[in-house]
Amino acid sequence: MAHATLKAGGEDLALSHESAALALGLSLWNGAPSAVHVSVDGSGGGRRGSTRWRHATRLDEEDVQLVGGVRVTTPARTVADLACTLTFEEAVCVGDSALRLGGITSREIDEAFGRCSRRRGIARARRAVAFMDGRSESVGESRSRVYLDRHGLPVPDLQVEIAVGAHTYRPDLLWKYAGVIGEFDGMAKYTRGMQSSDEVVVQEKLREDALRAAGWNVQRWMWKDLTDDRLALRLRDVLGI
């Protein structure tokens, strides 16, 4: 549908916003949009239809690249656009994935802001960009960081290597001063590679046993735990705050 939308709209259009994020392989918390997002260099606002959302904005050539022969906004411009239109949490998820994939920096996203038309939501967007961190390896980890920030919890270190005997582990989040490890449990963790889910579960159990035996307090949570304050209360207790 995206290809057909661009072909019907003219050569000056480019996939943008959520549609560009999907074309670039970035992570969207809420999945694919119901309409194809496209941008065109110009003014006069946008137009939204049942299958296409057309954004009229300043769009320099350096903000566009070809992906499979299709004009798509660059990762930096895509993140800048989405940071202005999505919620803080959603913007952090897509921005973390863009930084994780490499090829762009937070500075390049800020520069993309400078080439955009004056727009609403820029203050929230810049805060989201400052919060983004490519060390977050999944949407679940990104949402966990936003959850911690929302509840005023201490900022953890991310993906820090911990040596235990002959093994080296890299937990999702770490509060070293308190001896606490935080792990987000998403289904992807148990369906990775060529291993069966049972094999992964056993490995995770052995890994956690080793970390606990070495004195680490391992705290785990799932998607549902990010919806209320019970996890925050639990973490406050183990962090001693």
CSV table of C-alpha atoms in Angstrom, one decimal:
chain,number,residue,atom,x,y,z
A,1,MET,CA,0.0,0.0,0.0
A,2,ALA,CA,2.9,2.4,0.7
A,3,HIS,CA,4.3,1.9,-2.8
A,4,ALA,CA,1.0,2.6,-4.4
A,5,THR,CA,0.4,5.7,-2.2
A,6,LEU,CA,3.8,7.2,-3.3
A,7,LYS,CA,3.2,6.3,-6.9
A,8,ALA,CA,-0.2,8.0,-6.9
A,9,GLY,CA,1.0,11.0,-5.0
A,10,GLY,CA,3.9,12.1,-7.1
A,11,GLU,CA,7.7,12.0,-7.1
A,12,ASP,CA,8.1,14.7,-4.4
A,13,LEU,CA,6.5,12.6,-1.7
A,14,ALA,CA,8.5,10.5,0.8
A,15,LEU,CA,7.4,7.9,3.3
A,16,SER,CA,7.6,9.5,6.8
A,17,HIS,CA,6.6,9.2,10.4
A,18,GLU,CA,5.4,5.7,11.4
A,19,SER,CA,5.6,4.4,7.8
A,20,ALA,CA,9.2,5.5,7.4
A,21,ALA,CA,10.0,3.8,10.8
A,22,LEU,CA,8.7,0.5,9.5
A,23,ALA,CA,10.6,0.9,6.2
A,24,LEU,CA,13.8,1.6,8.1
A,25,GLY,CA,13.3,-1.4,10.5
A,26,LEU,CA,12.7,0.7,13.6
A,27,SER,CA,10.7,-0.5,16.5
A,28,LEU,CA,7.2,0.9,17.0
A,29,TRP,CA,5.5,0.2,20.3
A,30,ASN,CA,1.9,0.2,18.8
A,31,GLY,CA,2.8,-1.5,15.5
A,32,ALA,CA,1.9,-0.4,12.0
A,33,PRO,CA,-0.4,2.7,11.5
A,34,SER,CA,-3.8,2.4,9.9
A,35,ALA,CA,-2.9,5.0,7.2
A,36,VAL,CA,0.3,5.5,5.2
A,37,HIS,CA,2.3,8.6,6.3
A,38,VAL,CA,3.9,10.6,3.6
A,39,SER,CA,5.6,14.1,3.7
A,40,VAL,CA,6.1,16.7,1.0
A,41,ASP,CA,8.2,19.9,1.1
A,42,GLY,CA,5.7,22.7,1.5
A,43,SER,CA,3.3,24.5,3.8
A,44,GLY,CA,-0.4,24.7,4.4
A,45,GLY,CA,-0.7,21.9,6.9
A,46,GLY,CA,-1.5,18.2,6.3
A,47,ARG,CA,-4.4,16.2,5.0
A,48,ARG,CA,-5.6,13.0,6.5
A,49,GLY,CA,-7.7,10.4,4.6
A,50,SER,CA,-8.8,6.8,5.3
A,51,THR,CA,-5.6,5.4,3.8
A,52,ARG,CA,-3.1,8.3,3.6
A,53,TRP,CA,-1.9,10.9,6.0
A,54,ARG,CA,-0.1,13.7,4.0
A,55,HIS,CA,2.2,16.0,6.0
A,56,ALA,CA,3.3,19.3,4.4
A,57,THR,CA,6.5,20.5,6.0
A,58,ARG,CA,10.0,21.6,5.2
A,59,LEU,CA,11.7,18.6,3.8
A,60,ASP,CA,15.3,19.0,2.6
A,61,GLU,CA,16.9,16.5,0.3
A,62,GLU,CA,19.3,15.6,3.1
A,63,ASP,CA,16.3,14.4,5.1
A,64,VAL,CA,15.4,11.8,2.5
A,65,GLN,CA,17.1,8.6,1.3
A,66,LEU,CA,16.2,5.7,-0.9
A,67,VAL,CA,15.1,2.4,0.6
A,68,GLY,CA,14.5,-0.3,-1.9
A,69,GLY,CA,14.0,2.4,-4.6
A,70,VAL,CA,11.4,4.3,-2.4
A,71,ARG,CA,11.9,7.8,-1.0
A,72,VAL,CA,11.9,7.5,2.8
A,73,THR,CA,12.8,10.1,5.5
A,74,THR,CA,16.2,9.4,7.0
A,75,PRO,CA,16.4,7.7,10.5
A,76,ALA,CA,17.3,11.1,12.1
A,77,ARG,CA,14.4,12.9,10.4
A,78,THR,CA,12.0,10.1,11.1
A,79,VAL,CA,12.8,10.1,14.8
A,80,ALA,CA,12.6,13.9,14.9
A,81,ASP,CA,9.1,13.8,13.3
A,82,LEU,CA,7.9,11.1,15.6
A,83,ALA,CA,9.2,12.7,18.7
A,84,CYS,CA,6.9,15.7,17.9
A,85,THR,CA,3.8,13.6,17.2
A,86,LEU,CA,4.0,10.5,19.5
A,87,THR,CA,3.9,10.3,23.3
A,88,PHE,CA,7.1,10.6,25.2
A,89,GLU,CA,7.2,6.8,25.8
A,90,GLU,CA,6.4,5.9,22.2
A,91,ALA,CA,9.1,8.4,20.9
A,92,VAL,CA,11.7,6.9,23.3
A,93,CYS,CA,11.0,3.4,22.0
A,94,VAL,CA,11.5,4.3,18.3
A,95,GLY,CA,14.5,6.5,19.1
A,96,ASP,CA,16.2,3.9,21.2
A,97,SER,CA,15.9,1.4,18.3
A,98,ALA,CA,17.3,3.9,15.8
A,99,LEU,CA,20.3,4.6,17.9
A,100,ARG,CA,20.8,0.9,18.6
A,101,LEU,CA,20.8,0.1,14.9
A,102,GLY,CA,23.6,2.6,14.5
A,103,GLY,CA,24.3,5.1,11.8
A,104,ILE,CA,22.8,8.1,13.6
A,105,THR,CA,23.5,10.0,16.7
A,106,SER,CA,21.4,12.2,19.0
A,107,ARG,CA,23.2,15.2,17.6
A,108,GLU,CA,22.0,14.3,14.1
A,109,ILE,CA,18.4,14.1,15.4
A,110,ASP,CA,18.8,17.6,16.9
A,111,GLU,CA,20.1,18.8,13.6
A,112,ALA,CA,17.0,17.4,11.9
A,113,PHE,CA,14.9,19.4,14.3
A,114,GLY,CA,16.6,22.5,13.0
A,115,ARG,CA,15.6,21.8,9.5
A,116,CYS,CA,12.0,21.1,10.4
A,117,SER,CA,9.2,23.7,10.2
A,118,ARG,CA,8.3,25.4,13.5
A,119,ARG,CA,6.0,22.9,15.2
A,120,ARG,CA,4.1,22.1,18.3
A,121,GLY,CA,5.5,19.6,20.8
A,122,ILE,CA,9.1,20.5,20.2
A,123,ALA,CA,10.0,20.8,24.0
A,124,ARG,CA,8.6,17.3,24.7
A,125,ALA,CA,10.4,16.0,21.6
A,126,ARG,CA,13.8,17.4,22.7
A,127,ARG,CA,13.4,15.9,26.1
A,128,ALA,CA,12.6,12.5,24.5
A,129,VAL,CA,15.7,12.7,22.3
A,130,ALA,CA,17.8,13.6,25.3
A,131,PHE,CA,16.4,10.5,27.1
A,132,MET,CA,17.0,8.1,24.2
A,133,ASP,CA,19.7,5.5,24.6
A,134,GLY,CA,20.8,2.9,22.0
A,135,ARG,CA,21.9,0.5,24.7
A,136,SER,CA,18.2,-0.4,25.3
A,137,GLU,CA,17.9,-3.6,23.3
A,138,SER,CA,14.1,-3.9,23.1
A,139,VAL,CA,10.9,-2.0,23.3
A,140,GLY,CA,10.4,-3.6,26.7
A,141,GLU,CA,13.6,-2.2,28.0
A,142,SER,CA,12.9,1.2,26.6
A,143,ARG,CA,9.4,1.3,28.3
A,144,SER,CA,11.0,0.1,31.5
A,145,ARG,CA,13.4,3.1,31.5
A,146,VAL,CA,10.5,5.4,30.9
A,147,TYR,CA,8.6,3.7,33.8
A,148,LEU,CA,11.5,4.2,36.1
A,149,ASP,CA,11.8,7.9,35.2
A,150,ARG,CA,8.1,8.4,35.6
A,151,HIS,CA,8.2,7.0,39.1
A,152,GLY,CA,11.3,9.0,40.1
A,153,LEU,CA,13.5,5.9,40.5
A,154,PRO,CA,17.3,6.1,40.2
A,155,VAL,CA,18.7,5.9,36.7
A,156,PRO,CA,20.2,2.4,36.1
A,157,ASP,CA,23.3,1.5,34.1
A,158,LEU,CA,22.5,-0.5,30.9
A,159,GLN,CA,24.0,-3.7,29.6
A,160,VAL,CA,27.0,-3.6,31.9
A,161,GLU,CA,29.1,-6.8,31.9
A,162,ILE,CA,29.3,-8.7,35.2
A,163,ALA,CA,31.9,-11.4,35.7
A,164,VAL,CA,30.8,-14.4,37.8
A,165,GLY,CA,33.4,-17.1,37.9
A,166,ALA,CA,34.3,-18.1,34.3
A,167,HIS,CA,31.1,-16.5,32.9
A,168,THR,CA,30.3,-12.9,31.9
A,169,TYR,CA,26.7,-11.7,32.1
A,170,ARG,CA,25.1,-8.6,30.7
A,171,PRO,CA,21.9,-7.7,32.6
A,172,ASP,CA,19.3,-5.3,31.1
A,173,LEU,CA,19.6,-2.8,33.9
A,174,LEU,CA,21.9,-2.4,36.9
A,175,TRP,CA,22.1,-0.5,40.1
A,176,LYS,CA,25.6,-1.5,41.1
A,177,TYR,CA,25.7,0.6,44.3
A,178,ALA,CA,22.6,-1.3,45.6
A,179,GLY,CA,23.6,-4.7,44.2
A,180,VAL,CA,20.4,-4.9,42.2
A,181,ILE,CA,19.8,-6.2,38.7
A,182,GLY,CA,16.7,-5.4,36.7
A,183,GLU,CA,15.5,-7.8,33.9
A,184,PHE,CA,12.6,-7.2,31.6
A,185,ASP,CA,10.9,-10.5,30.6
A,186,GLY,CA,9.4,-10.4,27.1
A,187,MET,CA,8.5,-13.3,25.0
A,188,ALA,CA,11.3,-12.6,22.5
A,189,LYS,CA,13.8,-13.5,25.2
A,190,TYR,CA,12.4,-17.1,25.2
A,191,THR,CA,12.1,-17.5,21.4
A,192,ARG,CA,15.6,-16.4,20.3
A,193,GLY,CA,17.8,-18.1,17.7
A,194,MET,CA,17.5,-21.9,17.0
A,195,GLN,CA,17.1,-22.8,20.7
A,196,SER,CA,13.8,-24.2,22.0
A,197,SER,CA,11.9,-22.1,24.6
A,198,ASP,CA,12.6,-24.9,27.2
A,199,GLU,CA,16.4,-24.6,26.6
A,200,VAL,CA,16.3,-20.8,26.9
A,201,VAL,CA,14.3,-21.0,30.2
A,202,VAL,CA,16.9,-23.5,31.6
A,203,GLN,CA,19.7,-21.2,30.6
A,204,GLU,CA,18.0,-18.1,32.1
A,205,LYS,CA,17.4,-20.1,35.4
A,206,LEU,CA,21.1,-21.1,35.6
A,207,ARG,CA,22.2,-17.5,34.8
A,208,GLU,CA,19.9,-16.1,37.5
A,209,ASP,CA,21.1,-18.7,40.0
A,210,ALA,CA,24.7,-17.8,39.4
A,211,LEU,CA,24.0,-14.1,39.8
A,212,ARG,CA,22.1,-14.6,43.0
A,213,ALA,CA,24.8,-16.9,44.3
A,214,ALA,CA,27.3,-14.0,43.6
A,215,GLY,CA,25.2,-11.7,45.8
A,216,TRP,CA,23.1,-9.9,43.2
A,217,ASN,CA,19.5,-9.2,43.9
A,218,VAL,CA,17.7,-10.0,40.6
A,219,GLN,CA,14.4,-8.3,40.0
A,220,ARG,CA,12.2,-9.4,37.0
A,221,TRP,CA,9.1,-7.8,35.5
A,222,MET,CA,6.8,-8.2,32.5
A,223,TRP,CA,4.6,-6.0,30.3
A,224,LYS,CA,1.8,-6.0,32.8
A,225,ASP,CA,4.1,-4.7,35.6
A,226,LEU,CA,4.6,-1.4,33.7
A,227,THR,CA,1.0,-0.5,34.0
A,228,ASP,CA,0.8,0.4,37.8
A,229,ASP,CA,3.0,1.5,40.7
A,230,ARG,CA,3.5,-1.9,42.3
A,231,LEU,CA,6.8,-2.5,40.5
A,232,ALA,CA,8.0,0.9,41.6
A,233,LEU,CA,7.2,0.2,45.2
A,234,ARG,CA,9.1,-3.1,45.0
A,235,LEU,CA,12.1,-1.5,43.4
A,236,ARG,CA,12.1,1.3,46.0
A,237,ASP,CA,12.2,-1.3,48.7
A,238,VAL,CA,15.2,-3.3,47.2
A,239,LEU,CA,17.1,-0.1,46.4
A,240,GLY,CA,16.6,1.2,49.9
A,241,ILE,CA,14.9,4.5,49.0
